[in-house]
Short mmCIF file of C-alpha atoms in Angstrom, two decimals:
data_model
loop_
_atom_site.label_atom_id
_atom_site.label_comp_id
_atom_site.label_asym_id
_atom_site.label_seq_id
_atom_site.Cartn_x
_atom_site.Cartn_y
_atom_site.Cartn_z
CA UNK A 91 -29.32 0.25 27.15
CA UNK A 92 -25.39 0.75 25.88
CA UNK A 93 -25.46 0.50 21.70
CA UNK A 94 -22.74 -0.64 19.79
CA UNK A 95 -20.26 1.55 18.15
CA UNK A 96 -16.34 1.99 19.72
CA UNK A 97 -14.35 1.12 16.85
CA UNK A 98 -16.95 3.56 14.63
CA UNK A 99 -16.20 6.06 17.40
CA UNK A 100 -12.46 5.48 17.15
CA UNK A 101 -12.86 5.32 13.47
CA UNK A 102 -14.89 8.86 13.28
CA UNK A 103 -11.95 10.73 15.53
CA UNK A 104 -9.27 9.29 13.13
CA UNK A 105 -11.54 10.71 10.37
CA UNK A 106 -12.40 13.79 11.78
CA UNK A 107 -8.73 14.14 12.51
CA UNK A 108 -7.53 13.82 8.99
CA UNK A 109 -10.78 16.18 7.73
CA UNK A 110 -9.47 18.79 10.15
CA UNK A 111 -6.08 18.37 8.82
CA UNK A 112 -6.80 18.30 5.32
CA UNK A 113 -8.77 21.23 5.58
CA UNK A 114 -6.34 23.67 7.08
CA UNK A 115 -2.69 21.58 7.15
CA UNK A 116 -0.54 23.94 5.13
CA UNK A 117 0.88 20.40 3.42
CA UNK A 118 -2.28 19.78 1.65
CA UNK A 119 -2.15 23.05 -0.15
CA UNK A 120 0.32 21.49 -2.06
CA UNK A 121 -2.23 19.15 -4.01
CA UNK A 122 0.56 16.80 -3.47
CA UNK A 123 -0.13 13.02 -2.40
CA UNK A 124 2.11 10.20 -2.91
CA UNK A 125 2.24 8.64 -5.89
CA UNK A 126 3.38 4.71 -5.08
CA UNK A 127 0.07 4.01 -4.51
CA UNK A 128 0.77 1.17 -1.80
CA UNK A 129 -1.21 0.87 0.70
CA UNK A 130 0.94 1.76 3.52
CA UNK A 131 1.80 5.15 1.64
CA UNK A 132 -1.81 6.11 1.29
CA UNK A 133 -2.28 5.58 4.81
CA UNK A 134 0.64 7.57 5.97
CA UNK A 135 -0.65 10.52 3.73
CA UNK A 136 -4.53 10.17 5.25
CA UNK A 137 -2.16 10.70 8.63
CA UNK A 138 -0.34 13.35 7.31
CA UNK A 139 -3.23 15.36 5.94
CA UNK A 140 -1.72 14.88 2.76
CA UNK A 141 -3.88 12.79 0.79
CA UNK A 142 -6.74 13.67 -1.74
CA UNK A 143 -10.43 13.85 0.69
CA UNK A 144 -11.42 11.04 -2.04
CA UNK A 145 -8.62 8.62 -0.97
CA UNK A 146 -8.66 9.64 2.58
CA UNK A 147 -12.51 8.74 2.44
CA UNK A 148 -11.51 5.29 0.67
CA UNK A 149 -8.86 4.54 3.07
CA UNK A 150 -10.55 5.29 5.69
CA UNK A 151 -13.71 3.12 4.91
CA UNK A 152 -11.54 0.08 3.92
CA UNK A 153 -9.90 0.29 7.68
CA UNK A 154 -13.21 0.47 9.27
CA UNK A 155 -14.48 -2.76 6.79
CA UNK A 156 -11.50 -4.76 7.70
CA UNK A 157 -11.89 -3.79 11.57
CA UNK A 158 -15.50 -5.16 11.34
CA UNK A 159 -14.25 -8.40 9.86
CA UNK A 160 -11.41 -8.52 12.60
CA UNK A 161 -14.42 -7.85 15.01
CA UNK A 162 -16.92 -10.62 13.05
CA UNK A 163 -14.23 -13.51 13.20
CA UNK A 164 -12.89 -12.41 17.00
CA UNK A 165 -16.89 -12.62 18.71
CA UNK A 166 -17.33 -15.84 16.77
CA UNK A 167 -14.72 -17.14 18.51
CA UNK A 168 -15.75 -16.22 21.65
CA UNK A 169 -19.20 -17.66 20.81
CA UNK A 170 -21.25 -14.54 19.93
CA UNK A 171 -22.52 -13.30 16.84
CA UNK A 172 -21.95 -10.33 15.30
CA UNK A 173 -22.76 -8.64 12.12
CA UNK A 174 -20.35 -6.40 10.50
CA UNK A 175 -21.60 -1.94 9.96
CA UNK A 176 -20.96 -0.99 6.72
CA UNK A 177 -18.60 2.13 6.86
CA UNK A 178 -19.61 3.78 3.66
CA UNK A 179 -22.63 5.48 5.60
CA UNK A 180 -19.89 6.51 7.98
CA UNK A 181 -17.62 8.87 5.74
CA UNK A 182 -18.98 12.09 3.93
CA UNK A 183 -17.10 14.51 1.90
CA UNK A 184 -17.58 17.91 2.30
CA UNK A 185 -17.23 21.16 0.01
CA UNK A 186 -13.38 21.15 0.21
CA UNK A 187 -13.54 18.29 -2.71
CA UNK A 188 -15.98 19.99 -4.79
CA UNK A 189 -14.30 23.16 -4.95
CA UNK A 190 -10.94 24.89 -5.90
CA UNK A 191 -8.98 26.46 -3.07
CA UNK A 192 -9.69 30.39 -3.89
CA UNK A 193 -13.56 29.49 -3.98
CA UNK A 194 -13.06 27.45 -1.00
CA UNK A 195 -11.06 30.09 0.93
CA UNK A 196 -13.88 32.53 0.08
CA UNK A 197 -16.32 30.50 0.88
CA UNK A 198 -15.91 28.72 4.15
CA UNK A 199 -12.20 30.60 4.80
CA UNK A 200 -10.91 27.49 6.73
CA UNK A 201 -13.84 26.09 7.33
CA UNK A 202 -13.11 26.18 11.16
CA UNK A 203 -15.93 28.45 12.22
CA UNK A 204 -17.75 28.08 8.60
CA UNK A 205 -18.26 24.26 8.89
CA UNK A 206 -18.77 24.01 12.51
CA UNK A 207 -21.79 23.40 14.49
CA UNK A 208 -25.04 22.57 12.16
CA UNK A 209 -22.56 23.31 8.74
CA UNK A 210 -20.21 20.80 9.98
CA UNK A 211 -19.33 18.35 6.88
CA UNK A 212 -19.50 15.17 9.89
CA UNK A 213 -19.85 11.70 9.20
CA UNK A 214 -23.51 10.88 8.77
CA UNK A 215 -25.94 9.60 11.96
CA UNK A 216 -25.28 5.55 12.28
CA UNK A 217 -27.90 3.96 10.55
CA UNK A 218 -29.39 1.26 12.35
CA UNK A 219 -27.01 -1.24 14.22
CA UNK A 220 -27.47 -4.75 12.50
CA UNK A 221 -26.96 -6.30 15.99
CA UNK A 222 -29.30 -4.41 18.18
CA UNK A 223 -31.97 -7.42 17.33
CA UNK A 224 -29.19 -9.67 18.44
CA UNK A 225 -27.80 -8.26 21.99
CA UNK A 226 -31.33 -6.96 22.92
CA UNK A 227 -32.55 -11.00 22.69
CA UNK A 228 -30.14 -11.38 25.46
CA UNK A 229 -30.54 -11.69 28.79
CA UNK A 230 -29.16 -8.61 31.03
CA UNK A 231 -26.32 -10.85 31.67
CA UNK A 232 -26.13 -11.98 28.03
CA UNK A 233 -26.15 -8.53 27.36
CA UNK A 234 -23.12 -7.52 29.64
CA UNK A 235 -20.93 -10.73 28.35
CA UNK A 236 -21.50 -9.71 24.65
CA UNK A 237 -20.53 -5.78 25.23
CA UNK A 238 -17.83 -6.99 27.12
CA UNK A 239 -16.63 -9.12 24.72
CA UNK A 240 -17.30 -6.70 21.82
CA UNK A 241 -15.16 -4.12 23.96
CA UNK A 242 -12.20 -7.10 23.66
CA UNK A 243 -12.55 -7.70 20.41
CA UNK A 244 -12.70 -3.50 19.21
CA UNK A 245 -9.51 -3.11 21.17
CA UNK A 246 -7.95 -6.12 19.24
CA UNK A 247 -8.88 -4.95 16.11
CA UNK A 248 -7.91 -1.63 16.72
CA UNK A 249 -4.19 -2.63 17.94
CA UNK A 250 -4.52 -4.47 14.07
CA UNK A 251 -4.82 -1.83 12.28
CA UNK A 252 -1.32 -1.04 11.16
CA UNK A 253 -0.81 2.84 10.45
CA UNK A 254 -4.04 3.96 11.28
CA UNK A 255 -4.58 1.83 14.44
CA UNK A 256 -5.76 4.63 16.57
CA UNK A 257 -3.25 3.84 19.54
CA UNK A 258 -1.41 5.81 21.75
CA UNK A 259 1.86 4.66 20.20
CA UNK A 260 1.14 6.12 17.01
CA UNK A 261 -0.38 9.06 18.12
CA UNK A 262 2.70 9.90 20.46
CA UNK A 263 4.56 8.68 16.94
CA UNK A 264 2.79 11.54 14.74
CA UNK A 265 3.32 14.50 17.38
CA UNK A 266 7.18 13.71 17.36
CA UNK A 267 7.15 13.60 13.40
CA UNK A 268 5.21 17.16 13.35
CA UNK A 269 7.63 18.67 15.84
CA UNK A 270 10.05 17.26 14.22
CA UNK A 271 9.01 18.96 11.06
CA UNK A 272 7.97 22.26 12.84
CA UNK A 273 11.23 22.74 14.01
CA UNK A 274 13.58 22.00 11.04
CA UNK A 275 15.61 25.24 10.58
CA UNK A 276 14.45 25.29 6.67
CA UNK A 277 10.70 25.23 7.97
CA UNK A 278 11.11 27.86 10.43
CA UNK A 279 12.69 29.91 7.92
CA UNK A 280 9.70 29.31 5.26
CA UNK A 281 7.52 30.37 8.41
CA UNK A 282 9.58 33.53 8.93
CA UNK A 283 8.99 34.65 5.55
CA UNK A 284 5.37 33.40 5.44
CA UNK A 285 4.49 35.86 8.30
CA UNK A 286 6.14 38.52 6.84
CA UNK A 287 3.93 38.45 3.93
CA UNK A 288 0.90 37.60 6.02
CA UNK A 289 2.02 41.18 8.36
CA UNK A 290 1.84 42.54 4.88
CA UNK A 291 -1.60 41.56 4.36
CA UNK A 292 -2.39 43.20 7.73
CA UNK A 293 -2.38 39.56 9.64
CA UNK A 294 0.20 38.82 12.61
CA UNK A 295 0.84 35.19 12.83
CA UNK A 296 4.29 34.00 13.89
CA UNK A 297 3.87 30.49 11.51
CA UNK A 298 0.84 29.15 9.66
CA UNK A 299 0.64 26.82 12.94
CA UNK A 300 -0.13 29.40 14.95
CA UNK A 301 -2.34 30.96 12.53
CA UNK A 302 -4.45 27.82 12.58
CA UNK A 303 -4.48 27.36 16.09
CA UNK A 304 -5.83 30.63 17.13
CA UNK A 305 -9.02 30.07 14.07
CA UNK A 306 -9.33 27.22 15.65
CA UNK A 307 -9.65 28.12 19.35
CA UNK A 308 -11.48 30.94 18.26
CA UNK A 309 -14.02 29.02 15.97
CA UNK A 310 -14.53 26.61 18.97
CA UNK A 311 -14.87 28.86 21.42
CA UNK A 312 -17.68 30.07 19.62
CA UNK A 313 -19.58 26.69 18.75
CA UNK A 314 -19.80 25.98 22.23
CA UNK A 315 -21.88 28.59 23.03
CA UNK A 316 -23.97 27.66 19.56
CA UNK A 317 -23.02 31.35 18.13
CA UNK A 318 -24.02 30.31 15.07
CA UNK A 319 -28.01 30.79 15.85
CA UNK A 320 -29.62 33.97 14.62
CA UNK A 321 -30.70 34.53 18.51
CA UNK A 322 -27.69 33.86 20.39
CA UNK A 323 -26.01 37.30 21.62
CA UNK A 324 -22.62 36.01 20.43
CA UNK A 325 -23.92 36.19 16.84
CA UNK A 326 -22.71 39.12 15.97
CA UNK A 327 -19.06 37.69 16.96
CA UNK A 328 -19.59 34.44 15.39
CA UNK A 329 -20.10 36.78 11.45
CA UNK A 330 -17.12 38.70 12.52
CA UNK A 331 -15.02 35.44 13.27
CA UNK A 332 -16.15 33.86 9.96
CA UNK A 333 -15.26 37.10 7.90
CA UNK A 334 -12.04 37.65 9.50
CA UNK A 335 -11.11 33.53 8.51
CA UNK A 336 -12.22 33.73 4.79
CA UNK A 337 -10.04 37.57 5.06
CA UNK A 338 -7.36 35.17 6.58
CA UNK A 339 -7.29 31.96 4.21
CA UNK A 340 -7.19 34.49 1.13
CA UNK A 341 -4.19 35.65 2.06
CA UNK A 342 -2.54 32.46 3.44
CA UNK A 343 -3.32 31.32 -0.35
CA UNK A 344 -0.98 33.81 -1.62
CA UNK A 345 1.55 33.98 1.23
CA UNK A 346 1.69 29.14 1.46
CA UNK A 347 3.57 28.19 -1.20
CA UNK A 348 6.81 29.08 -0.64
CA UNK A 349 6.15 27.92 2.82
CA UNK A 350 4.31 24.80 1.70
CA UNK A 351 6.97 24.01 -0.38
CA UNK A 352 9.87 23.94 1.83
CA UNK A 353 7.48 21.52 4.50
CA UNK A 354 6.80 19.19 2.01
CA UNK A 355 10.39 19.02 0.77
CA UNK A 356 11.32 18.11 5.16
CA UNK A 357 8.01 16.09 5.27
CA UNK A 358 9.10 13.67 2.25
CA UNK A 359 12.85 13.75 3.17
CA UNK A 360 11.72 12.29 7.21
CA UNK A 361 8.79 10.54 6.39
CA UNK A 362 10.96 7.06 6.14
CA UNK A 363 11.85 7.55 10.04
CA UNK A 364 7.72 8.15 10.68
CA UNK A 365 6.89 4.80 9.11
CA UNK A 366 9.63 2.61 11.11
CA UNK A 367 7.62 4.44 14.88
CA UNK A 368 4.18 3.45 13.21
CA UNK A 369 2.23 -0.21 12.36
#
């Protein structure tokens, strides 16, 4: 039998999205997070990876309560019932709010290969869908008209959800604002001398981009194969990995914040053009 969950699934890639990028973006180094406090600013830091993991939890949470509204109201309509998830079992925290960024860095490193597989900080398991009582009353038929109509009314309340609608449109939006950033000559010139200091670490990485992307392949890579367990041959590998990324976010900590500096400066001065591509 098909259970209900798509605009939780959407929901939990937008969050795990903004985890990943809060965890490693170079931007959130910074500590920074806008300070308006409007709504539509908090949600274009949670896209930018920019925003405290409290308010990107909050934000977060609030989009998924008013989607379940949008989603309560839109079945109605259509003559079904439905009874709104509560997202607050949805969104957890993980160590990279209870700690500073040297303990953190020592820690977990980046927490790509540290926090992955069993260690991963996920959103908890669903707890028990408030309408499975209701579509499992149903008929097989009933039970294909109310998914499909559920599937209709996710998708609506998805398109609603301003900023953090998960759409293609913004999506496509955010990868042309981070390009856009990445390439601004005063950001490739920060990167420049961020890799010099990083080479003088003993680390080659041409930008902190690239840095992250090859943890990242590497730390995935890796929890494919389940590394991570004592008996797995690639264990070995899998310590290695995680040494080499707490080696590596040490010395990204002392070699960022020239680097994070000069992003954030491009990053505030563009982010006016981001908002009019997203909504």
């Amino acid at each position: 039998m098909r259970t209900n969950g798509g605009v939780f699934k959407s929901a939990l890639r937008l969050w795990i999205r903004c985890l990943v990028v809060a965890a490693v973006g170079a931007s959130c180094s910074s500590g920074r997070t806008n300070d308006v406090g409007t709504t539509e600013s908090e949600q274009l830091d949670v896209l930018l990876g920019r925003a405290d993991p409290q308010v990107t939890k909050r934000v977060l949470e609030e989009q998924v309560d008013n989607q379940q509204r949008m989603i309560v109201t839109c079945m109605s309509d259509r003559g079904f019932e439905y009874r709104a998830r509560a997202a607050k079992a949805l969104f957890t925290i993980g160590p990279k709010a209870e700690l500073d960024a040297h303990d953190f860095a020592s820690t977990y490193g980046f927490g790509y290969i540290t926090l992955s597989g069993p260690n991963a900080p996920a959103p908890s398991v669903f707890d028990a869908d408030p309408n499975e009582s209701i579509y499992s009353a149903l008929s097989e038929a009933g039970q294909s008209a109310w998914f499909a109509a559920l599937d209709d009314c996710e998708a609506q309340a998805n398109d609603q959800g301003g900023l953090l609608g998960v759409t293609a449109e913004n999506a496509q939006a955010v990868d042309r604002f981070s390009a856009q950033v990445r390439t601004d000559p005063r950001v490739l010139d920060a990167a420049a001398a961020w890799s010099i200091c990083m080479r003088g670490a003993g680390f080659s990485y041409e930008s902190p981009a690239a840095m992250h992307d090859s943890l990242r392949t590497q730390a995935d890579q890796l929890a494919e194969k389940n590394a991570w367990e004592s008996g797995s041959p690639l264990h070995a590998e899998y310590s290695a990995q995680a040494d080499l990324e707490r080696q590596v976010a040490l010395a990204d900590l002392e070699c960022a914040p020239a680097f994070v500096e000069a992003e954030s400066a491009v990053i505030e001065e563009l982010r006016a053009s981001l908002l009019d591509q997203l909504g």
